[in-house]
Coordinates of C-alpha atoms in Angstrom, one line a residue:
Chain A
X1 CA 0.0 0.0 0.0
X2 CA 3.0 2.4 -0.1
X3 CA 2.5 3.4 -3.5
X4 CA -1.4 4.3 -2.0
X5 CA -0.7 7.1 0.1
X6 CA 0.1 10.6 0.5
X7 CA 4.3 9.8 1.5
X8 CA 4.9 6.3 1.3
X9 CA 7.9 4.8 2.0
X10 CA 8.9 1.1 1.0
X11 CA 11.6 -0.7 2.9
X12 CA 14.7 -1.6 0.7
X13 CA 18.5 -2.5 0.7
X14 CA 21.2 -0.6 -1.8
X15 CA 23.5 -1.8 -3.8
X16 CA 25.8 -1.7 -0.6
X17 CA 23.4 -3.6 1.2
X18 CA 22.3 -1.0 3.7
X19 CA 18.9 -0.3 4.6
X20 CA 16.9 2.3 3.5
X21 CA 13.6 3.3 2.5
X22 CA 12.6 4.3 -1.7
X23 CA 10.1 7.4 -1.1
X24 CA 6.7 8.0 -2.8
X25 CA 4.8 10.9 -2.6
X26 CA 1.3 11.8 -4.3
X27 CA -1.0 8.5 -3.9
X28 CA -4.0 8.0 -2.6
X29 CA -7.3 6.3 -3.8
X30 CA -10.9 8.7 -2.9
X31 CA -12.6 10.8 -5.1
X32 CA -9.1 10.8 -6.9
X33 CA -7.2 8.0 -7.2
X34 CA -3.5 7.9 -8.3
X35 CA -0.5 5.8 -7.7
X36 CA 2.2 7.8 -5.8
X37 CA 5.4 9.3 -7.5
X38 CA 9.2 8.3 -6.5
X39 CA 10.9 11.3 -5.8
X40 CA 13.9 9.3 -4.6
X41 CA 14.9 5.4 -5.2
X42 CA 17.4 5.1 -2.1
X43 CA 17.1 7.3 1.0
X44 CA 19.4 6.5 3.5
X45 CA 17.1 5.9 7.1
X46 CA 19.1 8.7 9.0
X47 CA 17.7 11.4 6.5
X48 CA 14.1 9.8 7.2
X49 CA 12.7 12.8 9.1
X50 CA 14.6 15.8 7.6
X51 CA 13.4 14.9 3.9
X52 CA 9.6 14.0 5.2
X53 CA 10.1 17.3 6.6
X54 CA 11.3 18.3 3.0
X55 CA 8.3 16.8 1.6
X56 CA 5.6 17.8 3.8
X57 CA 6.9 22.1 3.9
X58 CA 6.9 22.1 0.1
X59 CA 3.7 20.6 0.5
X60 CA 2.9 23.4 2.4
X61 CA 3.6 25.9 0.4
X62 CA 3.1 24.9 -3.1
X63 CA -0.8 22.7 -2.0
X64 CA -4.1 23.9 -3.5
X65 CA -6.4 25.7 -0.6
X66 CA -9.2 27.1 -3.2
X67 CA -11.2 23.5 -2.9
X68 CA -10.6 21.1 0.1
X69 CA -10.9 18.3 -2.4
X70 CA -7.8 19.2 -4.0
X71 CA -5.6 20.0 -1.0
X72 CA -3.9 17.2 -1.0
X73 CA -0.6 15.9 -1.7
X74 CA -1.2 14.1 -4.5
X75 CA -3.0 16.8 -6.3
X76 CA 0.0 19.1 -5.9
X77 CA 2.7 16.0 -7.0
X78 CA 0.0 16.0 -10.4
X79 CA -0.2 20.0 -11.1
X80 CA 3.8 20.4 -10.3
X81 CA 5.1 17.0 -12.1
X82 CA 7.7 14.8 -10.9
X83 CA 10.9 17.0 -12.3
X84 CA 9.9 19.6 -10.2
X85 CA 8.4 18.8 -7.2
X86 CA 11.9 16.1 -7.0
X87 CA 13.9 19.6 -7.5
X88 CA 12.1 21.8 -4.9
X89 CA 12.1 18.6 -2.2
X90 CA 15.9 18.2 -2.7
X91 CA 16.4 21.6 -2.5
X92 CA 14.1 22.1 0.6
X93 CA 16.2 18.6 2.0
X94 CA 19.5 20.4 1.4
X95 CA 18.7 23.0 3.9
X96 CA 17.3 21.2 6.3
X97 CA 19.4 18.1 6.8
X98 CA 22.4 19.9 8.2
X99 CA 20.0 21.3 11.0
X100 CA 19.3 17.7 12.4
X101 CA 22.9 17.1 14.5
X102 CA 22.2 13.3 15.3
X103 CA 19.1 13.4 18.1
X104 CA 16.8 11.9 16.1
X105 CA 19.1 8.8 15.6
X106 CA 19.8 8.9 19.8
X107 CA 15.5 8.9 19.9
X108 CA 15.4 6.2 17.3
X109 CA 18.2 3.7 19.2
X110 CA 15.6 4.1 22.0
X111 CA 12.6 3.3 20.1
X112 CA 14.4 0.3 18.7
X113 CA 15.4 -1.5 22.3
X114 CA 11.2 -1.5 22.8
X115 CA 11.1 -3.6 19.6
X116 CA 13.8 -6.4 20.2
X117 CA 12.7 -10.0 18.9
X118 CA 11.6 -12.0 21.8
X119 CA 13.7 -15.0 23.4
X120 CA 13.3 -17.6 20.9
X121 CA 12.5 -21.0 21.9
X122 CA 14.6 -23.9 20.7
X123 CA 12.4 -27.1 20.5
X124 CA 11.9 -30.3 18.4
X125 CA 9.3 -29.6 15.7
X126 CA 8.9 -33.2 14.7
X127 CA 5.7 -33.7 16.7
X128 CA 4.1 -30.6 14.6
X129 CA 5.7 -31.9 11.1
X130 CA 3.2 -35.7 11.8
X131 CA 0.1 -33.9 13.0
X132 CA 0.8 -31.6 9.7
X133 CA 0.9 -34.5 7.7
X134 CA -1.7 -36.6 9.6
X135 CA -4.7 -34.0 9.9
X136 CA -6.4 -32.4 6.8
X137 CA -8.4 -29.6 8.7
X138 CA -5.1 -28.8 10.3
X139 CA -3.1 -28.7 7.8
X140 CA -5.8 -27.1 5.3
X141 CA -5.6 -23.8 8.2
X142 CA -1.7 -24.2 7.8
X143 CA -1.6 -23.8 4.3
X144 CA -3.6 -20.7 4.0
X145 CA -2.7 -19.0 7.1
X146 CA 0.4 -19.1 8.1
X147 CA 3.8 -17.1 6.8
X148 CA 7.2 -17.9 6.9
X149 CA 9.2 -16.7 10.3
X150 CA 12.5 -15.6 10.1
X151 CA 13.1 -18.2 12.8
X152 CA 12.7 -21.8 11.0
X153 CA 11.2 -23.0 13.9
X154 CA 8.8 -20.3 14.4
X155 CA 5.2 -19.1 12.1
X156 CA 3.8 -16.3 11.4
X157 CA -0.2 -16.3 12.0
X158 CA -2.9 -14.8 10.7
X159 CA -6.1 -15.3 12.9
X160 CA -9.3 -14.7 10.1
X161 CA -11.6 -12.5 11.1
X162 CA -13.7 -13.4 7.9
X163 CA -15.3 -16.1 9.2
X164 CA -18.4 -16.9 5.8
X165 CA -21.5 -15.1 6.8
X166 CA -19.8 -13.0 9.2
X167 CA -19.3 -9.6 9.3
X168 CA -15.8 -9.3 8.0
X169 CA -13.0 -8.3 10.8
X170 CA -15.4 -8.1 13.6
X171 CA -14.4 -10.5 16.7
X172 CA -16.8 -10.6 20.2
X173 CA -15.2 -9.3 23.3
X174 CA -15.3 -13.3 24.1
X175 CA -13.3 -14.0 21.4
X176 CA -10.4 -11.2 21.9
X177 CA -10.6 -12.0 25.3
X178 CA -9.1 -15.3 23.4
X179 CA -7.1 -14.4 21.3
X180 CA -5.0 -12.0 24.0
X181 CA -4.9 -15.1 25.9
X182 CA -3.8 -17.0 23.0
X183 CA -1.0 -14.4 21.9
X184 CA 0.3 -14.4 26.2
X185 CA 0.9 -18.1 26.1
X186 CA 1.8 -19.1 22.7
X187 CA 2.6 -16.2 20.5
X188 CA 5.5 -14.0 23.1
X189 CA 2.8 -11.7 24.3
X190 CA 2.6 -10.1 20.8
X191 CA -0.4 -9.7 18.8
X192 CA -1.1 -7.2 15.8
X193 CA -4.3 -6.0 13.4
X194 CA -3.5 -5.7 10.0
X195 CA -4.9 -3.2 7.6
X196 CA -6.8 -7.0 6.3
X197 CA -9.0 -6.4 8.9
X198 CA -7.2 -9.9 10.4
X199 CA -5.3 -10.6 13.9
X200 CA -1.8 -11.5 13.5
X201 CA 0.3 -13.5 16.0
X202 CA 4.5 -12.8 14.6
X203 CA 6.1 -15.3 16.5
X204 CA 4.8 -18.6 17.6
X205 CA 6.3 -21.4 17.8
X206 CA 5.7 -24.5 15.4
X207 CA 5.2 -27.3 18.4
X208 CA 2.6 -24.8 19.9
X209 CA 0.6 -24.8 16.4
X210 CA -1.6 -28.1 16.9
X211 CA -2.9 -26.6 20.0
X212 CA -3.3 -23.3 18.9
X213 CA -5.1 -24.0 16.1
X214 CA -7.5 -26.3 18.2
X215 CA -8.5 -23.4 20.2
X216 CA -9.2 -21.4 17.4
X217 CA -11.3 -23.5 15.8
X218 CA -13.2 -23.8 19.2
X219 CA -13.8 -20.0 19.5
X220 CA -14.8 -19.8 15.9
X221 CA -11.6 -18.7 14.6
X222 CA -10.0 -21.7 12.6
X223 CA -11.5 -20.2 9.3
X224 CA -8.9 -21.1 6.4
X225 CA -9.2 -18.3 4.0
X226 CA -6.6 -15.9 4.6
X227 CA -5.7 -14.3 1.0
X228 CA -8.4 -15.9 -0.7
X229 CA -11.9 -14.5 -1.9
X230 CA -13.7 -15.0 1.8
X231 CA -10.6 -12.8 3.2
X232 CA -13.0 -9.8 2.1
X233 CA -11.8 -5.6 2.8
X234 CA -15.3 -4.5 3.6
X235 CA -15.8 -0.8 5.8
X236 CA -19.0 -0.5 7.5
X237 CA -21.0 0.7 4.7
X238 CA -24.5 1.9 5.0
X239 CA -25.5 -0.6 8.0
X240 CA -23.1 2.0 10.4
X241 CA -21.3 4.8 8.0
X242 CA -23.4 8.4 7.5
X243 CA -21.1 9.0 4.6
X244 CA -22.3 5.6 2.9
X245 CA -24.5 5.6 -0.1
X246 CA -25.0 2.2 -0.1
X247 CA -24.4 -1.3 1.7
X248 CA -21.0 -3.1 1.8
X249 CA -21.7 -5.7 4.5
X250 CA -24.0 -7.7 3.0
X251 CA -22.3 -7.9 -0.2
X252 CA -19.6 -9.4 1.7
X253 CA -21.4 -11.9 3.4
X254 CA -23.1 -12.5 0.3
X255 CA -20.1 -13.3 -1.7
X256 CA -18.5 -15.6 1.2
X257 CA -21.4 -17.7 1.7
X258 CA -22.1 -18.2 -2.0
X259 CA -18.9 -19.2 -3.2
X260 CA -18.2 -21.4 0.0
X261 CA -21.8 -23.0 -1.0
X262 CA -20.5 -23.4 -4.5
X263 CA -16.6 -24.7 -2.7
X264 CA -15.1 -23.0 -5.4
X265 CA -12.5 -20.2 -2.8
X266 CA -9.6 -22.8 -3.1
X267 CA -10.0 -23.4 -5.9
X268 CA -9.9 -19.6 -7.3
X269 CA -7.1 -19.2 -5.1
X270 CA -5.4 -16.1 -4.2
X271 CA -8.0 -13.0 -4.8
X272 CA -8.5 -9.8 -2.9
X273 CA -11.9 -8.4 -3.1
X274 CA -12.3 -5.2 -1.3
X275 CA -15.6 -3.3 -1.0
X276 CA -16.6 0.5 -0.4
X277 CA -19.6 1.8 0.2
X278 CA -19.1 5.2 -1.0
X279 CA -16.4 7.2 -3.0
X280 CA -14.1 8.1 0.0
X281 CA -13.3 4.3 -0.6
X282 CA -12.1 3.3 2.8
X283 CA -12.5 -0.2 1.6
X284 CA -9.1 0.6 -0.9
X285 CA -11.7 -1.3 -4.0
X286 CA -9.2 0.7 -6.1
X287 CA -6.4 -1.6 -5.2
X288 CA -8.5 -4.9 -5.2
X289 CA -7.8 -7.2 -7.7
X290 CA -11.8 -6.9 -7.7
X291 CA -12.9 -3.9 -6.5
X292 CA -16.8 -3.3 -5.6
X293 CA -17.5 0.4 -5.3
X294 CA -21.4 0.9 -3.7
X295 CA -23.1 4.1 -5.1
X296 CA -26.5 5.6 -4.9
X297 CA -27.9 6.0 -8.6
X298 CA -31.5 7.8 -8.1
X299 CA -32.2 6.6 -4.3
X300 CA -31.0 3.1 -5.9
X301 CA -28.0 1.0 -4.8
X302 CA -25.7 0.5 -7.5
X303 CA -22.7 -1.2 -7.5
X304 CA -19.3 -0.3 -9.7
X305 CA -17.2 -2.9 -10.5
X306 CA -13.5 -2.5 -10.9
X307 CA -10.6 -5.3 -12.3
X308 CA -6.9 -5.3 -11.8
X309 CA -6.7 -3.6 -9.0
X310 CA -3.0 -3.8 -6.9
X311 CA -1.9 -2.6 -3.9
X312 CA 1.5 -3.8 -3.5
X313 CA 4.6 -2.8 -4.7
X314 CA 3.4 -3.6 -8.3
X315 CA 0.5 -0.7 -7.6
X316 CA -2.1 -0.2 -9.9
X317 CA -5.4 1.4 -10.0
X318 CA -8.4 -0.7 -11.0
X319 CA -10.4 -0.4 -14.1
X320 CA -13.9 0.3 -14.4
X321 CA -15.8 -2.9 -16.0
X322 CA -18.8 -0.8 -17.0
X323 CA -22.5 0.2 -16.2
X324 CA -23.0 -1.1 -11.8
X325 CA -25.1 -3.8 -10.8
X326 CA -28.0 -3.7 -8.9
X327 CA -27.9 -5.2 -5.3
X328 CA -29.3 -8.5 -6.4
X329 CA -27.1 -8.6 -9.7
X330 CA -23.7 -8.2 -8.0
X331 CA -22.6 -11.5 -6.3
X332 CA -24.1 -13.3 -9.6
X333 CA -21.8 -10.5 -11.4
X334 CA -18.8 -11.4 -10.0
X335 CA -19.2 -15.3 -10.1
X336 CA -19.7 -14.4 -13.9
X337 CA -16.4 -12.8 -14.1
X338 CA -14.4 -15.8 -11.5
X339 CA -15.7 -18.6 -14.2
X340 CA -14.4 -16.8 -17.2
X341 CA -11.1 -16.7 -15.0
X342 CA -11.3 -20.1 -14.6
X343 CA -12.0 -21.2 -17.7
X344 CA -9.4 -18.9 -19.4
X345 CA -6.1 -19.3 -17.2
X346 CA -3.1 -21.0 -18.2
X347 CA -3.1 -23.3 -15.5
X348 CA -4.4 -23.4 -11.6
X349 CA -1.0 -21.7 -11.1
X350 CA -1.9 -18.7 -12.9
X351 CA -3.6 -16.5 -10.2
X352 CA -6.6 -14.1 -11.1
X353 CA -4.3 -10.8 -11.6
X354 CA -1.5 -12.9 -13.5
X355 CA -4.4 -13.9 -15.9
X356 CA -6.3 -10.3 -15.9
X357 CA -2.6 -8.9 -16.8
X358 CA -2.2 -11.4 -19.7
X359 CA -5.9 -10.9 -21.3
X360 CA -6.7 -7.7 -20.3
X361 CA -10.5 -6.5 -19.4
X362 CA -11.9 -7.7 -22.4
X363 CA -13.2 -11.4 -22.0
X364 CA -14.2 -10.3 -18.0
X365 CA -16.9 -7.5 -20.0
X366 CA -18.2 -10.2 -22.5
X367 CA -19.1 -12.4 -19.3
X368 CA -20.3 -9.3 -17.8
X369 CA -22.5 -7.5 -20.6
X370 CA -22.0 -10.4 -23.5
X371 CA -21.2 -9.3 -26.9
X372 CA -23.7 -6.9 -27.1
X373 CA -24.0 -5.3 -23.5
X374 CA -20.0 -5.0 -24.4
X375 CA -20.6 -2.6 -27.4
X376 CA -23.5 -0.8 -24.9
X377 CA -20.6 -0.2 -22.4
X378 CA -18.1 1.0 -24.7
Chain B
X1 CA -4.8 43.8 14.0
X2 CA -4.4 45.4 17.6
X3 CA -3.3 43.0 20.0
X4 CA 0.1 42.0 19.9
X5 CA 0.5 38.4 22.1
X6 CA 3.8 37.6 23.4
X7 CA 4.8 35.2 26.4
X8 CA 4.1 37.9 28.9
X9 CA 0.7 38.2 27.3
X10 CA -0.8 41.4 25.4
X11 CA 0.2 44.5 23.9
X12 CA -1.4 46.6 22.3
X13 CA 0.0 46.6 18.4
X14 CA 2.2 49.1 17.4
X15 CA 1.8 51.1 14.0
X16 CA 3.6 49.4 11.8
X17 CA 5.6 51.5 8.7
X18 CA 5.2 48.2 6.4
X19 CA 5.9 48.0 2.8
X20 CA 4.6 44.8 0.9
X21 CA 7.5 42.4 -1.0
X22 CA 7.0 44.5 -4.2
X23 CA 7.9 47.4 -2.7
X24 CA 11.0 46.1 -0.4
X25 CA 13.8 48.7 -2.5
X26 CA 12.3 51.5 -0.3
X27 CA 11.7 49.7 3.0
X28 CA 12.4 51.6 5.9
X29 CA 12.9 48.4 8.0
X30 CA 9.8 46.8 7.6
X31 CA 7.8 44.4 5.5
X32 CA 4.7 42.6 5.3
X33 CA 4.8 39.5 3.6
X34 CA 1.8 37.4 2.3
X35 CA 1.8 33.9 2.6
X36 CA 2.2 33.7 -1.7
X37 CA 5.6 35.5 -1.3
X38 CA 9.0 33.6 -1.6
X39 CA 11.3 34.4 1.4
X40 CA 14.6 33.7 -0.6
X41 CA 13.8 37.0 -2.5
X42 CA 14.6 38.5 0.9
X43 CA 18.2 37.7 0.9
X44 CA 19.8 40.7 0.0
X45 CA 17.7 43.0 2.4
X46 CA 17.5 40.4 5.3
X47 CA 20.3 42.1 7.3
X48 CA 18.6 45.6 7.2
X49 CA 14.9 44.6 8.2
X50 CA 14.6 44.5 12.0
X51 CA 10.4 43.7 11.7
X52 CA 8.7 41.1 9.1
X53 CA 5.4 40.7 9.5
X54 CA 4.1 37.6 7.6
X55 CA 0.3 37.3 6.9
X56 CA -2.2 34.2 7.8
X57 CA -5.1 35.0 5.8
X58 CA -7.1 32.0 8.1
X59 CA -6.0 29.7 10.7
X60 CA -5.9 27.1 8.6
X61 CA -3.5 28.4 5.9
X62 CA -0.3 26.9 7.2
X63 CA 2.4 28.7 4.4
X64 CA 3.5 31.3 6.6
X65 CA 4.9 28.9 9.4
X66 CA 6.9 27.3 6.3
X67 CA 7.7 30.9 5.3
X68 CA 9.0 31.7 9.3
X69 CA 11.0 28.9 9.2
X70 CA 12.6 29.7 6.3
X71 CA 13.5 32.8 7.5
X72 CA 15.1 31.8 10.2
X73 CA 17.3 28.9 8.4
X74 CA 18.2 32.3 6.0
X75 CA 19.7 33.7 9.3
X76 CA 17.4 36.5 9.6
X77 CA 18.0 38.0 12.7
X78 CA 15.0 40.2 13.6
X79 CA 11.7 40.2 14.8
X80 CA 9.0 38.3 12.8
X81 CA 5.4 38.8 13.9
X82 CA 2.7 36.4 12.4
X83 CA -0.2 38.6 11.7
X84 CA -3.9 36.8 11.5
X85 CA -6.4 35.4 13.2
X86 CA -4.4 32.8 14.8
X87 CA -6.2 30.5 17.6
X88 CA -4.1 30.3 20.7
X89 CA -3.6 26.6 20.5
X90 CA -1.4 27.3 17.4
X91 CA 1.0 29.9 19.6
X92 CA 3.6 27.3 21.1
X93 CA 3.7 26.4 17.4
X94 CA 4.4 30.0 16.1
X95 CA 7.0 30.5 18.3
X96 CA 8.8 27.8 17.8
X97 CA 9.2 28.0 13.8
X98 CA 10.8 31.3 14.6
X99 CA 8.0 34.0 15.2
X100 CA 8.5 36.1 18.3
X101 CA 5.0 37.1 18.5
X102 CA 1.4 37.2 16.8
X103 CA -1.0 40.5 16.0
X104 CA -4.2 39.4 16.1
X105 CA -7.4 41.0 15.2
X106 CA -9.5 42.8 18.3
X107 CA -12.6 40.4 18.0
X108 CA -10.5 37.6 18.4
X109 CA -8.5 38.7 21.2
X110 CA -12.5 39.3 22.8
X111 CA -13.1 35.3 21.9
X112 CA -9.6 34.2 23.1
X113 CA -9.1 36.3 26.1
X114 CA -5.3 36.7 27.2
X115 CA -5.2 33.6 29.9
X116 CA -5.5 31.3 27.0
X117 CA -2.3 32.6 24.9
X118 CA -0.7 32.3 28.2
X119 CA -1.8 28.9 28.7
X120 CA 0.5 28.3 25.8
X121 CA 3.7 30.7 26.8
X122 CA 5.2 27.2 28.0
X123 CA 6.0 26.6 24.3
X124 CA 9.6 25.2 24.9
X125 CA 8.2 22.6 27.4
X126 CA 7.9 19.5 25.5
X127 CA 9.1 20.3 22.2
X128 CA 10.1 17.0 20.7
X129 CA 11.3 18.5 17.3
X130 CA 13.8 20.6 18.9
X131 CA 15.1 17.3 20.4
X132 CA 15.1 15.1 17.4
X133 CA 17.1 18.1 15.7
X134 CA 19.9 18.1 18.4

């Protein structure tokens, strides 16, 4: 999502092999949506906050304040250009980075000692590698939601708040009452959200997963479906939002249940559908590889549909299939446009955005509109 | 603009014998600048100015504590008053980006009586930028 945001700033290594950060300025997704500008491929992290501070003063003084809608970073990285606004932040970075004499790092060494990994624990694995290989439900919730630790002994795990039918990334104070518990004795007392709407617990170890997992499935949170079509971005939509113009929810509870009914989310494989119920698009459907964007056409809920969609570091900004769907037409729309996927890819390997990126929107608006609806859309 | 706020609270404004940026040949030590107006074209008369007054049109318009700054990093030495309704919870911020002191308009120094510029006269207490830049 770096390249989704107003500075973003991506993690990476130079030729040298020291860490720094490459720097985009001018994303966002809203009313406008644009794919952020690098202003510089390598910065080194000690000049972190001086050029930030470079970004955000020319900012200041070159950003639109005729029409709130367009005070905003990216507007002013679109109406300068990249030449330029590079120019003025190196030259605003030039005079400031010789007034930061080293406190920030002293501040930063601080910060860091809060964050030091947690005492690893050496123990035999084997008993986990047998269940893995003995029990499918187990080892079905392994596949999808775990990540590889640093620590080969250790997971990474994502707790799914997306249970099918559920209201996506909502948990009952019983159940985080669990999962803190849960994080305390198995995961080193350390337990994050992520911007998924999911729970994540970074370090646990791989003889504790058995158990974990069993416990989890017994407080309702064993669903396997993290990074596939279930793992639904929904924001609250009409059901809770003033801003909405029309339901997001449901739509996501729709589309869970009816492709878990029709067993066909493993199958698909990795998807990200993300849903918004209005144009501020706090459900990012710009970046989903199928975005659902919720409108009010004449009192009417309409829904936009939107293909490609990327929010990693291979950003790009969804494009519009065509005329919305009705609320009763869009979870048939979007099976409609999953079984032209799956009849047109390579091979099960080929995931949905490999395959949109090879054939492009066309043969997704024939299964949309067929032949003729196609020419009507154009 | 009548009230002149400073950490031992307020003054009234003096007069002020400004001239704007386009007229800064024939200054006689004091200029007004608007929050459009480049400071580097300053740099020649910086070290003959001993008042700049720099304008907020609205609270909200944040170029002139870019401007201040500036200023300051340029080595200009004087006073620098931000003039505009400023609210009070933006002082501490003022004066540390390099203004001494803020004229603000009579009807606003009615809404935000003196105790509550003075509430903020603490505005080296917890600055955390000023430590980062050590």
């Amino acid at each position: 999502m770096t390249k989704a945001h107003d500075i973003g700033l991506r993690m990476v290594r130079n030729a040298g092999g020291e860490p720094g950060f490459e720097v985009i300025v001018g994303g966002g997704l809203g009313r406008t949506p644009m794919i952020g500008t690098t202003v510089r491929d390598f910065l080194p992290v000690a000049d972190l906050l001086p050029y930030v501070e470079a970004v955000l003063s020319v900012y200041n003084t070159l950003g639109r304040r005729d029409n709130k809608y367009k005070a905003r970073i990216k507007i002013t990285v679109h109406e300068t250009g990249k030449a330029e606004i590079s120019r003025m932040i190196e030259d605003r970075f030039a005079e400031l980075r010789p007034l930061f004499g080293g406190g920030d790092q002293a501040v930063l060494a601080d910060i860091r000692t809060a964050f030091a990994p947690p005492a690893f624990r050496d123990a035999p694995v084997a008993a986990h590698d047998a269940f893995y290989r003995a029990d499918p439900v187990f080892r079905s919730w392994a596949d999808t939601n775990l990540a590889a630790h640093r620590n080969a002994q250790y997971a990474i795990v994502t707790i799914s708040l997306k249970a099918h039918g559920q209201t996506p990334g909502d948990a009952t104070s019983d159940q985080m009452r669990i999962i803190a518990d849960l994080a305390e004795r198995y995961g080193h007392s350390d337990l994050r959200i992520s911007h998924e709407q999911n729970v994540i617990l970074p370090h646990v170890h791989k003889s504790d997963l058995p158990v974990l997992h069993a416990a989890l499935v017994k407080a309702g949170l064993g669903t396997a479906n993290v990074g596939l079509l279930s793992d639904i971005i929904a924001c609250p939509g009409m059901d809770y939002c003033a801003l909405a113009t029309a339901r997001s929810i449901p739509v996501a509870q729709e589309l869970a249940t009816h492709f878990e009914a029709l067993k066909l989310e493993h199958d698909i494989g990795p998807l990200k559908i993300k849903i918004s119920g209005c144009i501020n698009a706090c459900g990012h459907h710009h970046v989903g590889h199928i975005g659902i964007l919720g409108l009010d056409r004449a009192g009417v809920e309409n829904y936009q549909i939107t293909l490609g969609g990327d929010g990693t570091e291979t950003a790009v900004i969804g494009e519009k299939t065509g005329p919305g769907f009705a609320y009763d037409e869009i979870v048939p729309a979007i099976e409609r446009i999953l079984r032209a996927y799956l009849a047109l890819r390579t091979d099960p390997g080929e995931t949905f955005l490999q395959a949109y990126r090879r054939v492009g929107l066309g043969p997704f608006k024939t299964a949309l509109y067929g032949e003729i609806g196609q020419k009507d859309a154009a | 603009m009548s009230i002149l706020v400073t950490d031992t609270g307020f003054l009234p404004a003096p007069p002020a014998d400004a001239v704007p940026l386009a007229g800064i040949a024939a200054h006689r030590g004091v200029l007004d600048l608007a929050p459009t107006d480049d400071p580097a074209a300053l740099r020649p008369y910086l070290a003959d100015l001993t008042l700049i007054r720099v304008a907020f049109p609205v609270f909200s318009d944040g170029r002139a504590f870019t401007i201040a700054r500036r200023l300051r990093m340029m080595g200009y030495g004087g006073a620098l008053h931000a003039v505009g309704p400023l609210i009070a919870d933006q002082y501490a911020m003022a004066r540390r980006l390099g203004f001494d002191a803020v004229e603000i308009p009579d009807d606003l120094a009615a809404r935000q009586p003196e105790s509550q510029w003075l509430f903020r006269a603490d505005w080296q207490a917890h600055e955390y930028q000023a430590r980062l830049r050590a």
